[in-house]
XYZ file of C-alpha atoms in Angstrom:
594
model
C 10.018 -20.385 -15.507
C 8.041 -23.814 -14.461
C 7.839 -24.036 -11.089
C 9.997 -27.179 -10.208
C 12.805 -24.602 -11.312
C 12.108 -21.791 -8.567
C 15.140 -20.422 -7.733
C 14.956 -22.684 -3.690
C 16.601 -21.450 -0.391
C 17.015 -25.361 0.620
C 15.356 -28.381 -0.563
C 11.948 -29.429 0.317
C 10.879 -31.851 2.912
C 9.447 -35.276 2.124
C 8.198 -38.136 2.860
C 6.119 -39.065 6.401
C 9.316 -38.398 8.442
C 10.135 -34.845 6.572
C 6.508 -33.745 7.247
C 7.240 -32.820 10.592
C 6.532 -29.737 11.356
C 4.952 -29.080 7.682
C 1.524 -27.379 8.756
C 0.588 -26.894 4.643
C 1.812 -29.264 1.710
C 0.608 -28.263 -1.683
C 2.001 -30.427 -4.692
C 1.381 -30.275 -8.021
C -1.462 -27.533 -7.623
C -2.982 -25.585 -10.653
C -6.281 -23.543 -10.807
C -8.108 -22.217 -13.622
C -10.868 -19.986 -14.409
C -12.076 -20.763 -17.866
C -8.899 -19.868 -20.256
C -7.132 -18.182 -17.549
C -4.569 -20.144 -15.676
C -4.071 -18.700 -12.293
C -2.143 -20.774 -10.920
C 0.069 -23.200 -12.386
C 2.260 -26.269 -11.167
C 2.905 -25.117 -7.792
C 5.239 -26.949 -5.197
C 5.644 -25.798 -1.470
C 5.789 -26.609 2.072
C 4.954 -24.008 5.046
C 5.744 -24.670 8.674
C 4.698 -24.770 11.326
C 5.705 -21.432 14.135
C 6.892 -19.599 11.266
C 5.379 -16.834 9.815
C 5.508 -16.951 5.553
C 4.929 -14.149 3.426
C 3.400 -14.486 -0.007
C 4.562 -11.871 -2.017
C 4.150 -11.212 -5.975
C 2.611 -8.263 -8.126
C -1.173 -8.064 -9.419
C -2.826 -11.224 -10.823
C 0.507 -13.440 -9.495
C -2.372 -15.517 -8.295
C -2.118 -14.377 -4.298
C -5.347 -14.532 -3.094
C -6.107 -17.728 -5.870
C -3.776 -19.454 -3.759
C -5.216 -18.453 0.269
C -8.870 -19.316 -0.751
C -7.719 -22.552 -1.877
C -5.611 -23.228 1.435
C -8.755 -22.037 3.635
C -11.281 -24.646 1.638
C -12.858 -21.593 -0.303
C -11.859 -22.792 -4.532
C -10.958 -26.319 -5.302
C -8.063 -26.605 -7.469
C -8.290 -28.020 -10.922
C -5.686 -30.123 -10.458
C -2.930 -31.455 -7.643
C -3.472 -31.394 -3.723
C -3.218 -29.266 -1.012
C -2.934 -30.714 2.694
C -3.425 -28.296 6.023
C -2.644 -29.445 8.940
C -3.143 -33.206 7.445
C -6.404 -32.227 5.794
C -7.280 -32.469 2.975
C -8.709 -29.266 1.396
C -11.209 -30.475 -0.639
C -12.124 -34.132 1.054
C -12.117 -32.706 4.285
C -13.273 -29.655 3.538
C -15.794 -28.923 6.496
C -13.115 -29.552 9.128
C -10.419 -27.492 7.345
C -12.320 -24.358 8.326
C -12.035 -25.986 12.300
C -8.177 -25.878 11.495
C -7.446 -22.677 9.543
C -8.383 -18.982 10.494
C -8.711 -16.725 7.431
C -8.684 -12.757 7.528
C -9.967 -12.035 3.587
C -8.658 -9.033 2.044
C -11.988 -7.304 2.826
C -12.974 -8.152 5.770
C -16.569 -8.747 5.943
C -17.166 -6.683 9.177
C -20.825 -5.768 9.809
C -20.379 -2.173 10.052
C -23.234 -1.263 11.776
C -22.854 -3.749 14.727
C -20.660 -2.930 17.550
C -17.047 -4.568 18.190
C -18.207 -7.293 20.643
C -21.967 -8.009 18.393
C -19.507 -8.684 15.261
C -17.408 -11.290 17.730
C -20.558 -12.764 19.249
C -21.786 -13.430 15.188
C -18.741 -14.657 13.977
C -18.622 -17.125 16.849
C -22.126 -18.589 16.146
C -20.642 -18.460 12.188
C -17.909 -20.496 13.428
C -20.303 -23.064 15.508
C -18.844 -21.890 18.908
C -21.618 -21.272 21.815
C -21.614 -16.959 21.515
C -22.601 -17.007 25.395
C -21.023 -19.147 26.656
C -17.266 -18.118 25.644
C -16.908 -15.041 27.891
C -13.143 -16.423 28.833
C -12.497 -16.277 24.983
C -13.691 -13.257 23.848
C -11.555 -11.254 27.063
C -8.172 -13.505 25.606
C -8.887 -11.733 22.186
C -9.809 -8.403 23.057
C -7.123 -8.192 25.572
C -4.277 -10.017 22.824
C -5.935 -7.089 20.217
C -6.215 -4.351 22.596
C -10.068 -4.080 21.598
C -11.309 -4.556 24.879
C -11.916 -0.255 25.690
C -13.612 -0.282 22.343
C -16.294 -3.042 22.674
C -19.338 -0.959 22.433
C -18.297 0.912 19.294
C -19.443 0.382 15.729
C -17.457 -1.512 13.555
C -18.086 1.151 10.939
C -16.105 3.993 13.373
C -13.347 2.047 13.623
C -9.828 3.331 11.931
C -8.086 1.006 9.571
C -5.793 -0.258 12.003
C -8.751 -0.926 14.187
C -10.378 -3.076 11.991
C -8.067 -5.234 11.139
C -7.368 -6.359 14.755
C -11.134 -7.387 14.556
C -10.723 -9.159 12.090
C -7.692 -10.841 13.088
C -9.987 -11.908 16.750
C -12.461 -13.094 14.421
C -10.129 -15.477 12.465
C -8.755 -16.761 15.532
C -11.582 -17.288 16.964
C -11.225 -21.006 16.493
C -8.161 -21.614 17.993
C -7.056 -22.749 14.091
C -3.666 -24.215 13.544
C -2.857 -22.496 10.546
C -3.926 -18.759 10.290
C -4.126 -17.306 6.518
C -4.076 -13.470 6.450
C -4.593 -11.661 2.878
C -2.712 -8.411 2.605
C -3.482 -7.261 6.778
C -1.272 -4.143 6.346
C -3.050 -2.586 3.636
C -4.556 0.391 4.108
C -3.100 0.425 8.098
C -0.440 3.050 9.701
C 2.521 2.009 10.483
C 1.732 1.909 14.339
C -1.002 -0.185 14.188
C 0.973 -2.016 11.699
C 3.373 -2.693 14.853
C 0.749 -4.148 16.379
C -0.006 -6.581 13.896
C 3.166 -7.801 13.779
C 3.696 -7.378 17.390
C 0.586 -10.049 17.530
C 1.611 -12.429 14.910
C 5.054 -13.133 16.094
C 3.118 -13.893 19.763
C 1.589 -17.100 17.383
C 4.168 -17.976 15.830
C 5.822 -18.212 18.765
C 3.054 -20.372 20.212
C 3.729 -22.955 17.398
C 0.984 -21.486 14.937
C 1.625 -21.358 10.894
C 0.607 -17.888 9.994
C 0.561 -17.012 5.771
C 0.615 -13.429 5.853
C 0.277 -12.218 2.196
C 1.486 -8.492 1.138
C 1.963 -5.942 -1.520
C 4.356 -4.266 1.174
C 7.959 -5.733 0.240
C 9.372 -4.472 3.856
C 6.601 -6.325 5.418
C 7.823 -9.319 3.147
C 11.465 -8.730 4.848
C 10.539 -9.412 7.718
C 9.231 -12.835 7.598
C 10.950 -15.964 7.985
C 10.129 -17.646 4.385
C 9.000 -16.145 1.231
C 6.931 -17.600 -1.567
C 7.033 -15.480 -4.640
C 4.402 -16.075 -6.963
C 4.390 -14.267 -11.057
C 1.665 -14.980 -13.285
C 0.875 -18.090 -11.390
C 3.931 -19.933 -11.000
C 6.454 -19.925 -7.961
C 9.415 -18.321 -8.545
C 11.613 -18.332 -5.500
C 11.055 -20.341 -1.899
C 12.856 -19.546 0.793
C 14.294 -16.592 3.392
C 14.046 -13.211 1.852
C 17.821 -12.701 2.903
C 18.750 -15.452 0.556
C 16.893 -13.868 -2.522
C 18.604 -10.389 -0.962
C 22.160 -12.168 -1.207
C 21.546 -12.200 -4.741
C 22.166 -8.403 -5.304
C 24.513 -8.450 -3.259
C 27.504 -5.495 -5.376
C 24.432 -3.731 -6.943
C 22.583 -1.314 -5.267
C 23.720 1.983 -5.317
C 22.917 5.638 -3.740
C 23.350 9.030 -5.901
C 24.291 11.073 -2.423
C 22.863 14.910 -2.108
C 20.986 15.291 -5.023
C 18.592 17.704 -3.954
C 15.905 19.307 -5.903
C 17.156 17.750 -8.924
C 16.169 14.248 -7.822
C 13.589 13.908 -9.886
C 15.214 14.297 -13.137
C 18.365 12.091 -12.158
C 16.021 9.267 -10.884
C 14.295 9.815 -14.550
C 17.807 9.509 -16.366
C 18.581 6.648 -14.157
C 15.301 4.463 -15.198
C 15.888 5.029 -18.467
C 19.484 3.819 -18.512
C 19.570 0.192 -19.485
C 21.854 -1.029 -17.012
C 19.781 0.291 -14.590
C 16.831 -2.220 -13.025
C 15.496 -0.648 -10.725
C 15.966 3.035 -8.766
C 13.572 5.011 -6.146
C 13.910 8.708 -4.414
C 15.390 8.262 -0.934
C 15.347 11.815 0.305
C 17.234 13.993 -1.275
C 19.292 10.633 -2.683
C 18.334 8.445 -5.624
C 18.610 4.697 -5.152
C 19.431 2.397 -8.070
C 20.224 -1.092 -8.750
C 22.390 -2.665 -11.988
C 21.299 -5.107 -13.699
C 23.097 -8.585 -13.117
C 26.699 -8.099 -15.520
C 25.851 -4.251 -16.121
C 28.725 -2.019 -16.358
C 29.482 0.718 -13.449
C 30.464 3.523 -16.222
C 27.177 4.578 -17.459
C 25.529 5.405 -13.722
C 28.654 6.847 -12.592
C 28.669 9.214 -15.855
C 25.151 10.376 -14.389
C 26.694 11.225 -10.913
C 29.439 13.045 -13.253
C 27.088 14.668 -14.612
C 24.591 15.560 -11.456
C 28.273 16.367 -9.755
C 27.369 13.810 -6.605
C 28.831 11.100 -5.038
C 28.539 7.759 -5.482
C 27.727 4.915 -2.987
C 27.263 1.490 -2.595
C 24.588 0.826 -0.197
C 23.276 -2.867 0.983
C 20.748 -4.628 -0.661
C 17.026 -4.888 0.027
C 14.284 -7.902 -0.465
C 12.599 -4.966 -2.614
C 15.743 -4.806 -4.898
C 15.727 -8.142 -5.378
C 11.764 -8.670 -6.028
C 12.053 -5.781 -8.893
C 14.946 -7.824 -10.263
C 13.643 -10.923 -10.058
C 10.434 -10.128 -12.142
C 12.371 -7.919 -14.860
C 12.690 -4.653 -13.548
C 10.863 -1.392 -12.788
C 8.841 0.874 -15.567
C 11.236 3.742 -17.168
C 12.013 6.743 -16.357
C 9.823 9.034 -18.754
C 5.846 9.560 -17.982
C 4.594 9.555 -21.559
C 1.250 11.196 -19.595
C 3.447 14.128 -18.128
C 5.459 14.773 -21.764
C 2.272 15.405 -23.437
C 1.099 18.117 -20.957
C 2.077 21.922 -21.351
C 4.209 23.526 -18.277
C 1.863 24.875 -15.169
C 1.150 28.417 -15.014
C -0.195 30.180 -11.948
C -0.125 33.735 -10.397
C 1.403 32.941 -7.498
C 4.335 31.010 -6.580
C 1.934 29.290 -3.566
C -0.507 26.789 -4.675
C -2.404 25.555 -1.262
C -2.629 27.670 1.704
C -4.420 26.984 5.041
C -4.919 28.883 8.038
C -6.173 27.608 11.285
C -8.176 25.054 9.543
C -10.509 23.075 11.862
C -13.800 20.186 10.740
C -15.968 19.601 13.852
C -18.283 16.733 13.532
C -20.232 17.504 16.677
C -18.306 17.304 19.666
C -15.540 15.591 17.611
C -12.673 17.573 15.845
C -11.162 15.846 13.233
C -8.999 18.404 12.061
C -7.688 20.958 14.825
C -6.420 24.551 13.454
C -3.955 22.664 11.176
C -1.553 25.669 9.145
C 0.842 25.198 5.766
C 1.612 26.315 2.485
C 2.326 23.911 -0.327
C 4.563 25.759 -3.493
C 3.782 25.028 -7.047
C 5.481 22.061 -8.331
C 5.974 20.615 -4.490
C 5.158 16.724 -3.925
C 3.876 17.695 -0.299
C 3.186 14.532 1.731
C 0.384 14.329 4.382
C 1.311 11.648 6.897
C -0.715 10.077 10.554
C -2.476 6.985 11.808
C -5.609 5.984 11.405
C -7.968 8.674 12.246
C -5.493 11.616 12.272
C -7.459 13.993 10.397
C -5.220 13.417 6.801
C -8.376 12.646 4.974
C -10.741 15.213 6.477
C -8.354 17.603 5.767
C -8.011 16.483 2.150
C -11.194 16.622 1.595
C -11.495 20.137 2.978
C -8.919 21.408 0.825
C -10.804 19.891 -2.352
C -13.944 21.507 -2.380
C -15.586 18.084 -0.684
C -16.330 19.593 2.872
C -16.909 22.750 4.654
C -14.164 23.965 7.196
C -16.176 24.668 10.562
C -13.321 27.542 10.396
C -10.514 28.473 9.376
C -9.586 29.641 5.871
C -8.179 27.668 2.413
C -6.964 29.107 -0.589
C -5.961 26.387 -3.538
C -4.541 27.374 -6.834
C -6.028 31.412 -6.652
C -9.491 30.257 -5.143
C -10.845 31.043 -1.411
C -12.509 28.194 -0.614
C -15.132 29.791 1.278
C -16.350 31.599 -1.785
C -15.207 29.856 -4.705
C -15.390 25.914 -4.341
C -16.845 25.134 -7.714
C -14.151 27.200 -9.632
C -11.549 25.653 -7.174
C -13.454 21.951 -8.226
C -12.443 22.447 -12.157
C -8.869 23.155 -11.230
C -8.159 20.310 -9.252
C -7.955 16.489 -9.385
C -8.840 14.082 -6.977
C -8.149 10.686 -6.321
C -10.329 9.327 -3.088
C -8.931 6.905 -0.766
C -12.206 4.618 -0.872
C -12.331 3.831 -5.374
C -15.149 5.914 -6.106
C -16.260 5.527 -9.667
C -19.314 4.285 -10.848
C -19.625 0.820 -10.699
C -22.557 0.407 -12.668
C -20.764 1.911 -15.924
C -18.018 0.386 -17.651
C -14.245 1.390 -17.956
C -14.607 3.303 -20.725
C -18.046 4.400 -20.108
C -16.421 6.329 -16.619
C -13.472 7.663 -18.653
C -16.537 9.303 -20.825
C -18.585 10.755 -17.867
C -15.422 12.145 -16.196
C -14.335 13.779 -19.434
C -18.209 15.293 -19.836
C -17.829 16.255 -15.803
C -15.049 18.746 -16.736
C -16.504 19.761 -19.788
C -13.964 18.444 -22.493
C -15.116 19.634 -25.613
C -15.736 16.739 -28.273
C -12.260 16.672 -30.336
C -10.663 17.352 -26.863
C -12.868 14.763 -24.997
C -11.804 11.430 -27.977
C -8.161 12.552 -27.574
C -7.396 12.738 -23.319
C -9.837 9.567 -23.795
C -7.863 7.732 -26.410
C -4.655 9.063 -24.279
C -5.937 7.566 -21.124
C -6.563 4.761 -22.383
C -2.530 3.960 -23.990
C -0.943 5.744 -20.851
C -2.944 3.178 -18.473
C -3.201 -0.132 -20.179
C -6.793 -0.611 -20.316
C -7.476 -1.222 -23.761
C -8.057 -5.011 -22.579
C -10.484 -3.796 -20.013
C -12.819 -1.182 -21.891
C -16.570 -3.202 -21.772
C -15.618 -4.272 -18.002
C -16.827 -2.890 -14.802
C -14.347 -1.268 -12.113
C -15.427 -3.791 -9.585
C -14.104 -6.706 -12.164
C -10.445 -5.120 -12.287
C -7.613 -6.272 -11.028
C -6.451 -3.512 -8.067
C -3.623 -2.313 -9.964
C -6.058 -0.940 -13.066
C -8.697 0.068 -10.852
C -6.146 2.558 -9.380
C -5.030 3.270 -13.046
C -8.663 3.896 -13.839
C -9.070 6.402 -10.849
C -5.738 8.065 -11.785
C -6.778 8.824 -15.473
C -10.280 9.784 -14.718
C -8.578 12.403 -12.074
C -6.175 13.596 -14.654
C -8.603 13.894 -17.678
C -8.941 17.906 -17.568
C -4.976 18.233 -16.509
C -5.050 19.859 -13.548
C -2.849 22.268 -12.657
C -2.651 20.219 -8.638
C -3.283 17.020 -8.050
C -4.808 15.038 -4.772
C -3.535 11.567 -4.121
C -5.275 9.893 -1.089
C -3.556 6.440 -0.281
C -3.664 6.195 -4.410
C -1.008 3.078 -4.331
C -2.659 1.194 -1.112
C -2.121 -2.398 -1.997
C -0.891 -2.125 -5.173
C 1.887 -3.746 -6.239
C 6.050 -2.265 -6.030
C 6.038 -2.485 -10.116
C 2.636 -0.297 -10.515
C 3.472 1.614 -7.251
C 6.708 2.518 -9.448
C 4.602 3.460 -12.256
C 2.554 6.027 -10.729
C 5.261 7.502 -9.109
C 6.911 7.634 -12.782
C 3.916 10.140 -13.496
C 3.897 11.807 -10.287
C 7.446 12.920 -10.648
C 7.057 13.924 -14.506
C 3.628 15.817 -13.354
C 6.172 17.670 -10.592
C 8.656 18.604 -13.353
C 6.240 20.246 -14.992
C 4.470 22.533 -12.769
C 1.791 20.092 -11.112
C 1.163 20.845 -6.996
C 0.715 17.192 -5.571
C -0.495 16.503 -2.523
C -0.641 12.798 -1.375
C -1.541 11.070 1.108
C 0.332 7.432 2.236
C 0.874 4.881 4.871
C 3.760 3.597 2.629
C 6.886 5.295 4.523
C 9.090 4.581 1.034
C 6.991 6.865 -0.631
C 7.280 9.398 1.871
C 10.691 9.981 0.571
C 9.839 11.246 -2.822
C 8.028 13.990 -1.033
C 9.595 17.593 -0.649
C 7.808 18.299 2.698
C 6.225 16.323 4.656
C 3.463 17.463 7.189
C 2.594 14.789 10.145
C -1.053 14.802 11.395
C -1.596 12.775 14.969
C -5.154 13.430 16.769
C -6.534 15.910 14.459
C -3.439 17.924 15.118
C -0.282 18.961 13.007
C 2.936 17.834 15.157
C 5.793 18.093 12.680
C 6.610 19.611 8.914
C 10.017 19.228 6.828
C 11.539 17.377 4.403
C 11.361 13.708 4.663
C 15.606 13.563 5.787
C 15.067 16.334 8.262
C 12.645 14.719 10.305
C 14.280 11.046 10.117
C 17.632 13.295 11.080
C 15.783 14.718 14.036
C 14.352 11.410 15.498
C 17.644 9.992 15.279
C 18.741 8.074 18.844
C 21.798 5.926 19.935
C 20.021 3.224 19.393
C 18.801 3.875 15.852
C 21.357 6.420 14.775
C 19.954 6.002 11.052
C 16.242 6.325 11.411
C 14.072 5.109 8.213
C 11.171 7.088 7.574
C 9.064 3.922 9.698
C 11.134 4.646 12.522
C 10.715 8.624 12.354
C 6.939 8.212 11.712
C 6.638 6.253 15.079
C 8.754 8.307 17.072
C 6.926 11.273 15.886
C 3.675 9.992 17.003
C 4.974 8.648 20.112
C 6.366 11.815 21.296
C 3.074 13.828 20.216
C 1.091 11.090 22.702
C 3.403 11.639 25.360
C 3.117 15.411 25.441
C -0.748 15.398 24.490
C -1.016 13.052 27.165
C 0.715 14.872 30.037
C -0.492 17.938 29.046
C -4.029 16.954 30.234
């Protein structure tokens, strides 16, 4: 679809006269990177005190689009004014004008808090002495200031990116461009983000917050959505929302077969687009689908079924074609699980001191065989640790783990071969090539030869990355890095399987796709445990166990505990909501219990 025909909320301002108020005017722009055209014909304005998300799966040309706004690419062709600059003529004063918070924040990790500031100022041509008054406004608007002294590198996720949003601000810009701030951050200090954000907006600032998170998207004022480099819609989510408005439906009470009617569902052509919501399955018609073939499922699954309203997410999946299937070609091809006992993970009282600090505090649960068991917490709440523990990867200080018939305290390499594990920080070799990685993690858990060409060759189909064979990890797009990390986890089949953060930052379409696999996986036997800070996916867990301070404060299924955080106020929790109030409560009573 060229861009002049992206479907448009209202028309676009122009002229001197309809400039006011236009904080970024980009007309005409494309961008190109040898044969690849990454962006193409774009045409927008963004305002001033508004905040505008920029939304749009792997390689839509995102973070093509931010560098060229901050001054950081020069387009091939067309122009792009901030705050009356222009980008590439006036580049050295566009970097006065805009703030920009990269996707990876280049934080020096082994500075403290306030050193970082004090070098980003003098990066920024501000005097680093003498701007005490400055530095206390930030730290005090990004609750930093108890935390001054402490390394960047000790920081949690949420942590960091306040420090990085002080540092783009640091300026005082005009227009403030933030690539994909939520990634990778809980959804309390994801609160705060916001919670800081809407304070510039509301001070007149134009703030570009670009996400892979379509609730984050929701929330914002204006929406571009970029695919494949051209702009497909402009304007409030609600508008794009409106759109689906008849379509979105809930299969009520499905309970443990969820999994298999979501699978049916996805594979029903009428169906675009459907997701676990508890013990529910969400789905959305196509545009002009028939009702009879989804309500011949609930027939069939003897449940009710429910119109529910429609979400920005619905529409996104819609807009760009639809979700993957149903069926996990990966899952099909592997034989049912088989294990002596019905109980795949067990912990007792299991506690990681790093010196004085406890990062996991006598934490206790069982996960069954075939259970999608979800480990949930901010930043810093001992989810990782205890991952990590339970893999082989670190010694309990005490405490005892048993995973799939292995003590851990006797039998970690035996444990090792029956488990896969996909780390929260990518963690293959970056000095080998895709399919160079696919080999060494195939030798690691000693595939024989004829064994070894087929999982590889299977890998390979499953994953889409014949295109991407002679490259390095580094070079991949996000979306087939996590692909790569998935298959090389997978390679031996595992009888469980440990996800930590595997989708963070990926896009709802591939986010879709793993979770196609992770439900076939369940269905056949596979233990999963997975970490998230993506509350949606918290609902295709069975149980869910929430960490907060090293210590476990809650375990059920993911309706249970938004049913038991439910208030007059929000008598419907979402997962978000229960998450926070969870949390909350656990700080209250840790805090007046000492």
């Amino acid at each position: 679809m060229p861009a002049h025909d992206a479907v448009r909320a209202s028309p676009g301002e122009t002229g001197s006269d309809g400039d006011a108020g236009v904080a970024v005017v980009i007309e005409g722009l494309d961008k190109s990177f040898g044969q690849v055209r990454a962006l193409k014909n774009l045409n927008a304005r963004i305002h001033y005190g508004r905040l505008t998300g920029l939304v749009g799966p792997d390689g839509a040309g995102k973070t093509t689009l931010m560098r060229i706004l901050t001054g950081l690419l020069v387009p091939s062709a067309g122009r792009v004014t901030l705050a009356g600059l222009d980008v590439v003529r006036d580049n050295d004063a566009i970097h006065v004008a805009s703030g920009y918070m990269p996707q990876r924040f280049g934080l020096y990790e082994d500075l403290s808090v306030m050193e970082n500031m004090r070098l980003y100022a003098q990066l920024r041509g501000l005097d680093a002495t003498g701007n005490a008054e400055l530095f206390a406004e930030l730290l005090d608007f990004t609750r930093l200031a108890p935390f001054t002294g402490r390394l960047a590198g000790r920081l949690s996720g949420g942590m960091k990116q306040k420090l990085g949003l002080a540092c783009a601000l640091m300026a005082r810009p005009r227009v403030l461009l933030l690539d994909e701030p939520g990634v990778g951050v809980d959804p309390v200090s994801r609160q705060d983000l916001w919670r800081m954000v809407q304070a510039l907006t509301d001070e007149g600032m134009a703030v570009v917050w670009s996400t892979a998170y379509l609730d984050e998207a929701e929330r914002c004022e204006s929406v571009l959505l970029l695919n494949q480099g051209r702009l497909l819609f402009d304007g409030p989510p609600q508008e794009l929302t409106a759109q689906l408005e008849g379509r979105s439906f809930r299969l009520e009470d499905v309970g443990a077969e969820r999994r298999t009617v979501l699978s049916k569902a996805l594979d029903l052509p009428s169906v675009s687009d459907g997701v676990i919501q508890g013990a529910g399955v969400r789905v959305v018609l196509r545009a002009d689908a028939g009702m009879e073939p989804v309500e011949s499922l609930a027939r069939q699954a003897g449940v009710t079924l429910s119109r529910v309203p429609a979400r920005f997410e619905d529409a996104f999946i819609d807009l760009l074609g639809g979700g993957p299937g149903g069926t996990s070609t990966l899952a099909e091809r592997m034989p049912p699980v088989e294990l002596d006992s019905d109980i795949a993970v067990s912990c007792r009282e299991l506690t990681k001191r790093f010196g004085a600090f406890t990062a996991t505090d006598r934490v206790t649960f069982e996960v069954r065989k075939g259970e999608i068991f979800g480990l949930l917490g901010p930043n810093g709440a001992g989810k990782s640790t205890t991952f990590k523990m339970l893999c082989g990867l670190l010694k309990p200080t005490s405490g005892e783990a048993h995973v799939v018939g292995h003590d851990l305290r006797r039998a970690t390499g035996a444990a090792k071969g029956r488990l896969g594990y996909m780390a929260q920080k990518f963690s293959l070799y970056g000095l080998l090539s895709v399919q160079q990685n696919l080999e060494f993690s195939a030798g690691v858990y000693g595939l024989e030869s004829g064994t070894r060409r087929e999982r590889i060759a299977e890998m390979i189909e499953t994953f889409d990355l014949g295109d991407w064979l002679s490259a390095t990890p580094d070079s991949l797009p996000l979306g087939h890095r996590q692909r790569l990390a998935l298959a090389c986890a997978l390679m031996h089949r595992p009888p469980m399987l440990s996800l930590d953060e595997p989708t963070s930052g990926v896009d709802p379409i591939t986010r879709r796709e793993f979770w196609t696999h992770i439900n076939g996986l369940a269905r056949k036997g596979v233990t999963i445990m997975v970490t998230t800070h993506f509350m949606d996916e918290a609902e295709y867990c069975d149980r869910v166990a929430m960490l907060s301070r090293a210590r476990l404060i809650a375990l059920d299924t993911p309706d249970a505990l938004k049913h038991a955080t439910a208030s007059l106020e929000r008598p419907d929790p979402t997962m978000e909501d229960a998450f926070i109030r969870l949390v909350e409560s656990a700080d209250r009573e840790l805090e007046a219990s000492t």
